[in-house]
Coordinates of C-alpha atoms and ligand atoms in Angstrom, one line a residue:
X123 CA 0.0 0.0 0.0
X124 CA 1.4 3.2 -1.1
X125 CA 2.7 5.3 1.9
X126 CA 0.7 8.6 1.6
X127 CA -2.4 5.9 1.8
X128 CA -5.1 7.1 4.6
X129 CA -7.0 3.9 3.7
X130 CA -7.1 1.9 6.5
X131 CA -9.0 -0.9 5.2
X132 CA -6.2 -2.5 3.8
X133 CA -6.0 -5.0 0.9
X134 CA -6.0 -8.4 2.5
X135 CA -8.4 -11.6 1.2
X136 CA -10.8 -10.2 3.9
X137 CA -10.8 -6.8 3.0
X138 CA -11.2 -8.1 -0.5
X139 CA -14.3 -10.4 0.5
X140 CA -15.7 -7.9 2.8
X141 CA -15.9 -6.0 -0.7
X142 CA -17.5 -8.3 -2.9
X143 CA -20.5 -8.7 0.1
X144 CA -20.7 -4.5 -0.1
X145 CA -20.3 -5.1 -3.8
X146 CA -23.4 -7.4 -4.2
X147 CA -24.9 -5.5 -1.3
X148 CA -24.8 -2.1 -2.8
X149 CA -25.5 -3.1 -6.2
X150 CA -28.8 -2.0 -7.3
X151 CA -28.8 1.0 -5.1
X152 CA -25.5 2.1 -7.6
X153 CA -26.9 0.4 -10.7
X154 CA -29.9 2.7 -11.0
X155 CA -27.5 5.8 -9.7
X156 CA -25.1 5.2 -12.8
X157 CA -28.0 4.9 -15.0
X158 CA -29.5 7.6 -14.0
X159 CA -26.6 10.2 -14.0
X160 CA -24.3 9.0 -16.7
X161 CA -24.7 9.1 -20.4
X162 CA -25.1 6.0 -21.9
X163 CA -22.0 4.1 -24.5
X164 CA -19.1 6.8 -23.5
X165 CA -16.1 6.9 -25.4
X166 CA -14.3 6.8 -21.5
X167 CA -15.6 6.0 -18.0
X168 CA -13.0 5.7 -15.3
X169 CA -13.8 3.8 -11.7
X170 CA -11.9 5.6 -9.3
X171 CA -10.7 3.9 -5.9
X172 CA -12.4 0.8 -7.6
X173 CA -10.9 -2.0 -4.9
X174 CA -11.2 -5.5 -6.5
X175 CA -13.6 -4.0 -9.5
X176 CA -17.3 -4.4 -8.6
X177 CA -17.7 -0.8 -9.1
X178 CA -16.1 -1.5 -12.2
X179 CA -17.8 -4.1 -13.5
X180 CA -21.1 -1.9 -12.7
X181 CA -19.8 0.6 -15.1
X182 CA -18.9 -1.5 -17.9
X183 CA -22.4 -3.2 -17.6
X184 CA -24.8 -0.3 -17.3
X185 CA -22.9 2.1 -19.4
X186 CA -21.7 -0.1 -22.2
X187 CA -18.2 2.4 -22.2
X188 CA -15.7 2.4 -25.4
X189 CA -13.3 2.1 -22.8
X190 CA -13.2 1.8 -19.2
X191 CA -10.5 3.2 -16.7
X192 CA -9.9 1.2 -13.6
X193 CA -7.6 2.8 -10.8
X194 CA -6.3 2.2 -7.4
X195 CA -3.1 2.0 -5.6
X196 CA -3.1 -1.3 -4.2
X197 CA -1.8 -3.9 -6.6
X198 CA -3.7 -6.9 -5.3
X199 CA -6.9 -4.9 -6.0
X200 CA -5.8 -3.9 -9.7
X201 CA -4.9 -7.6 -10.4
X202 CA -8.3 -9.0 -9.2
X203 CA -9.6 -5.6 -11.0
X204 CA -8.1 -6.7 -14.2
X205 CA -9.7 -10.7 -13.6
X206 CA -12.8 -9.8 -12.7
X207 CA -13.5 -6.9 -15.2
X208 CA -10.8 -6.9 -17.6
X209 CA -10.8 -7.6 -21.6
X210 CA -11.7 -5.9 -24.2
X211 CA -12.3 -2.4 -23.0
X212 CA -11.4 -2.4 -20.0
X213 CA -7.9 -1.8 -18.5
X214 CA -7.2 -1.6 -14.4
X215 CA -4.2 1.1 -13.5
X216 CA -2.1 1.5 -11.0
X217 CA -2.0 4.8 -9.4
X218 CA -2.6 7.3 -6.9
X219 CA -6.6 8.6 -7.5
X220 CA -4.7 12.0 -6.0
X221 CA -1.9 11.5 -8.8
X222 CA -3.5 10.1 -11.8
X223 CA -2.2 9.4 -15.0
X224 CA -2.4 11.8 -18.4
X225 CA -4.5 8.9 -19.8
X226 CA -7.2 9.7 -17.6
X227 CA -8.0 12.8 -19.0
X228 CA -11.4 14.1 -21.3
X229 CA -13.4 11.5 -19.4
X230 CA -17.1 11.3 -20.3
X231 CA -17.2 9.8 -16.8
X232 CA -15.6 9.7 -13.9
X233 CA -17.1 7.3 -10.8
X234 CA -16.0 7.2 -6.9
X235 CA -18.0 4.9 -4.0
X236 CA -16.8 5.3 -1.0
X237 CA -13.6 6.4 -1.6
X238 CA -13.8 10.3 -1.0
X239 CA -14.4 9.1 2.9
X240 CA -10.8 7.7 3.2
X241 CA -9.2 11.3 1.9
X242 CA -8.2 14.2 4.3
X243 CA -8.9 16.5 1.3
X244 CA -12.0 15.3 -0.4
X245 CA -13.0 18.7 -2.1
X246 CA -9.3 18.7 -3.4
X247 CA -9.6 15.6 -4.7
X248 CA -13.1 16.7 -6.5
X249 CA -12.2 19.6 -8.4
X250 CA -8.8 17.8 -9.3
X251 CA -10.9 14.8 -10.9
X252 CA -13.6 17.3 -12.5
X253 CA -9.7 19.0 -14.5
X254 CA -10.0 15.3 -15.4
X255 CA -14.1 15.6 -17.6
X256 CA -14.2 16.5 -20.8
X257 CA -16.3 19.5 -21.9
X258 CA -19.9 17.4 -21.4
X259 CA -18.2 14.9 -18.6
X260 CA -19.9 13.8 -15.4
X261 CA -18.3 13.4 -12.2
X262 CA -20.7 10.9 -10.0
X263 CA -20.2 10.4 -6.3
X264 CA -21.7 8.2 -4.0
X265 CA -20.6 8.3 -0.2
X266 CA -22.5 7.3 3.2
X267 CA -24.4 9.8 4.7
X268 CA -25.6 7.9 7.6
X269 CA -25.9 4.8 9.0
X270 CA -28.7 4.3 11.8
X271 CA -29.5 1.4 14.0
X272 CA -30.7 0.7 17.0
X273 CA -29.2 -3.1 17.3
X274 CA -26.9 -2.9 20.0
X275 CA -22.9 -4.5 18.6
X276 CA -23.6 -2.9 15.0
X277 CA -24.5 0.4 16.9
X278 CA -20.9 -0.5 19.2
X279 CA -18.8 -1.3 16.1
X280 CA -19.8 1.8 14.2
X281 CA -19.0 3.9 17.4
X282 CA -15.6 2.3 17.1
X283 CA -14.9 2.9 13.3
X284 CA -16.2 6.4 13.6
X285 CA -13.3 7.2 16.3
X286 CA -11.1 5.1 14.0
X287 CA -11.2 6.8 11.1
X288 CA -11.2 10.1 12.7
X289 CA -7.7 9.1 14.1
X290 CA -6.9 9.5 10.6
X291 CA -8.5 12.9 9.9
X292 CA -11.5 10.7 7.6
X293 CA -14.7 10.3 8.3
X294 CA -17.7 7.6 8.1
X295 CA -20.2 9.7 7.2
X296 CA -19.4 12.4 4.9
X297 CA -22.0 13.1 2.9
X298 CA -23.1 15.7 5.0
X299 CA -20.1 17.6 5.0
X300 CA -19.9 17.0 0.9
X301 CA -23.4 18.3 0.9
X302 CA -22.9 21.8 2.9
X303 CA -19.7 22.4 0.9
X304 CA -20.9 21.4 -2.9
X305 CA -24.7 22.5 -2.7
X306 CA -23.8 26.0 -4.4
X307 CA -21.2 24.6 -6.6
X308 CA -21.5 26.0 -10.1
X309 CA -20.6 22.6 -11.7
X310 CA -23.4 20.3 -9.4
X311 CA -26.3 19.1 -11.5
X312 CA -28.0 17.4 -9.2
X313 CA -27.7 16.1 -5.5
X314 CA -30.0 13.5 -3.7
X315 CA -29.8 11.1 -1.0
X316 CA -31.4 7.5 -1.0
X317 CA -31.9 5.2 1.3
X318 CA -30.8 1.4 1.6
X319 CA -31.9 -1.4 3.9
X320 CA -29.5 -4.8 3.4
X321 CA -30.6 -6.4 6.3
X322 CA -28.4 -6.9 10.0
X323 CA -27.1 -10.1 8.5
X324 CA -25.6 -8.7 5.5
X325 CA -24.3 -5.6 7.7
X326 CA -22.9 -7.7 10.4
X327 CA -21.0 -9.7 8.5
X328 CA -19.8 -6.7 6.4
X329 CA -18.8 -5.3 10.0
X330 CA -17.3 -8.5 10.6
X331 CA -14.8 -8.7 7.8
X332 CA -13.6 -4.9 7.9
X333 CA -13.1 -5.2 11.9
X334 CA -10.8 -8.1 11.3
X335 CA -8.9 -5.6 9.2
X336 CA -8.4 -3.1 11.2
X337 CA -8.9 -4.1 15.2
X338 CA -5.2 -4.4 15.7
X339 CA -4.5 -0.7 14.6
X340 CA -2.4 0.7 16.9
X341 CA -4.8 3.6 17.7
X342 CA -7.4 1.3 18.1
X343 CA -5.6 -1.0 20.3
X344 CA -4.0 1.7 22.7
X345 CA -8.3 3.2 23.2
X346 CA -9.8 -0.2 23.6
X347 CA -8.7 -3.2 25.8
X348 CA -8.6 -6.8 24.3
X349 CA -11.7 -8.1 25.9
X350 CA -13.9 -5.3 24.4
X351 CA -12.5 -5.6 20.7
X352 CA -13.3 -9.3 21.3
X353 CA -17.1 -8.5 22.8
X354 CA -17.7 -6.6 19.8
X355 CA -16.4 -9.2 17.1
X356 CA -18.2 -11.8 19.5
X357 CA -21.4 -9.2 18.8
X358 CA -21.2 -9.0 15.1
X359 CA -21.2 -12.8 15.2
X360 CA -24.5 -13.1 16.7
X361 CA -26.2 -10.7 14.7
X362 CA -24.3 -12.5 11.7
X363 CA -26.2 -15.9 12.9
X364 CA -29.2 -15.2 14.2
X365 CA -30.5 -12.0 11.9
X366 CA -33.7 -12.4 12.3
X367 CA -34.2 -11.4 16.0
X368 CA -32.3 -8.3 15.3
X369 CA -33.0 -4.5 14.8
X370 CA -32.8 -3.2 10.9
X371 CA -30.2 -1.0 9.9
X372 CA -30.7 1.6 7.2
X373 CA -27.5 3.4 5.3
X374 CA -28.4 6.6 3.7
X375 CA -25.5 7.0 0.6
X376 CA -25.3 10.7 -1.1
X377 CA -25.2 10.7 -4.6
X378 CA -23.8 13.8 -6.2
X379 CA -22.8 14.8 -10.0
X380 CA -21.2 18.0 -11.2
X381 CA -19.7 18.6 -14.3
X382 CA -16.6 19.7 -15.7
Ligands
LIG168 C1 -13.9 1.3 0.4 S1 -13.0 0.9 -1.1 C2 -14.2 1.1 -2.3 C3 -14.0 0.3 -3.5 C4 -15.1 0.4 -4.6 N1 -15.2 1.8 -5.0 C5 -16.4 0.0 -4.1 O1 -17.3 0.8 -3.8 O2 -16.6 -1.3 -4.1 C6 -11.9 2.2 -1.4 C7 -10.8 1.9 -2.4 O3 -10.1 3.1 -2.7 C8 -8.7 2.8 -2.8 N2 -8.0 4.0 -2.5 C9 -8.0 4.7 -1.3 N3 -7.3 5.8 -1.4 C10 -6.7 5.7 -2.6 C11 -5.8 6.6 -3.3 N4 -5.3 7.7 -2.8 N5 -5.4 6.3 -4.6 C12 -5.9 5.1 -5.2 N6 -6.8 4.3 -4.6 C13 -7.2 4.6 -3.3 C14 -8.5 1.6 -1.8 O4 -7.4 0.8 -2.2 C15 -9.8 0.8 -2.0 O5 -9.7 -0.1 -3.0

């Protein structure tokens, strides 16, 4: 992982599985997003921050691109990128999303899920990628805005990731902060928030995979003794069995598009 990384999810076989559940989890709520906001056959659509390429694949499949752009800076994630959505088409790169390549340049669109989140700089990063657009380009994000539950460990473990990732000056929930600073932006066409119900199964195990990855974080460690990392995980597993006697949870994702 490259060293000015803040992602602190990491790139291990977890990580990578806990991605393909959010992948086939989050599907239709970004299938109908991508349709929606993007025009249809583009000469170039470029995934941005596309981990192991579900985003990607949603691209290629909704929007029928000439060419699609994959990009992130973890290797193992470009290499399963480049199995699982590669061919004729479509090419996986790897870069920094803050650093990207001349070849990624008069894009007809340009996708991010969940990837502004991890930056310290996230309006930075937008009007860097919108230099990236050509003259009629589309610039689509989709981030969390919220997350509400009332079941007790997914309510505990979110508690935890929120102080996590603002150890690392990110944030869980941005939308809201993308919201207040983009709503006046000259370039925003349009700006909505919908709402998405996988179920405390689903979510649990999600939590499940992406606190294996990142419980043992020093900051983490040093704020929480053993025994209470280990009540959570213990937690998640419950809900992760026995869904059905559990409280729903709801995400609320922000989608935004401006143009060049
Ligand atoms: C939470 S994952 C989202 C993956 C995918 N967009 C999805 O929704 O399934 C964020 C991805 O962004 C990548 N990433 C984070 N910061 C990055 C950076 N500065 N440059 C390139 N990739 C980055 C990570 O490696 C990871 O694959």
């Amino acid at each position: 992982m490259s060293p000015s990384s803040d992602y602190t999810f990491g790139d291990s076989e977890l990580a990578a599985r806990r991605l393909e559940l959010l992948g086939s989890a989050f599907q239709e709520t970004t299938r109908n997003f991508i349709a929606s906001a993007a025009p249809a056959e583009p000469a170039l659509a470029v995934d941005l921050g596309s981990g192991p390429g579900h985003t990607t694949v949603l691209l290629r499949e909704t929007l029928h691109p000439a060419l699609t752009l994959a990009v992130d800076f973890s290797p193992a994630y470009v290499e399963q990128t480049a199995e699982r959505a590669g061919g004729e088409g479509v090419e996986a790169i790897e870069a920094d999303v803050l650093d990207l390549p001349e070849r990624v340049t008069g894009a007809d669109v340009i996708f991010v899920r969940m990837l502004l989140t991890h930056l310290r700089d996230p309006l930075a990063a937008v009007d860097l990628w919108r230099e990236r657009l050509g003259p009629d380009g589309v610039l689509l994000i989709e981030e969390v805005e919220s997350i509400a539950t009332e079941e007790r460990p997914l309510v505990r473990y979110l508690d935890l990731q929120r102080a996590m990732l603002t150890a690392n000056e990110n944030r869980l929930e941005i939308g809201p902060g993308l919201d207040q600073s983009l709503r006046d932006h000259p370039a925003l066409r349009s700006n909505e928030v919908t709402t998405f119900s996988p179920g405390a199964g689903v979510a649990a195990r999600m939590f499940g995979m992406n606190f294996g990855t990142w419980r043992d974080r020093p900051e983490v460690t040093a704020a929480n003794d053993a025994a209470e990392l280990d009540a959570i995980a213990a937690g998640l597993g419950r809900v992760a069995t026995a869904p059905e006697d559990a409280a729903p949870i709801t995400w609320q994702m922000r989608q935004l598009v401006l143009g060049a």
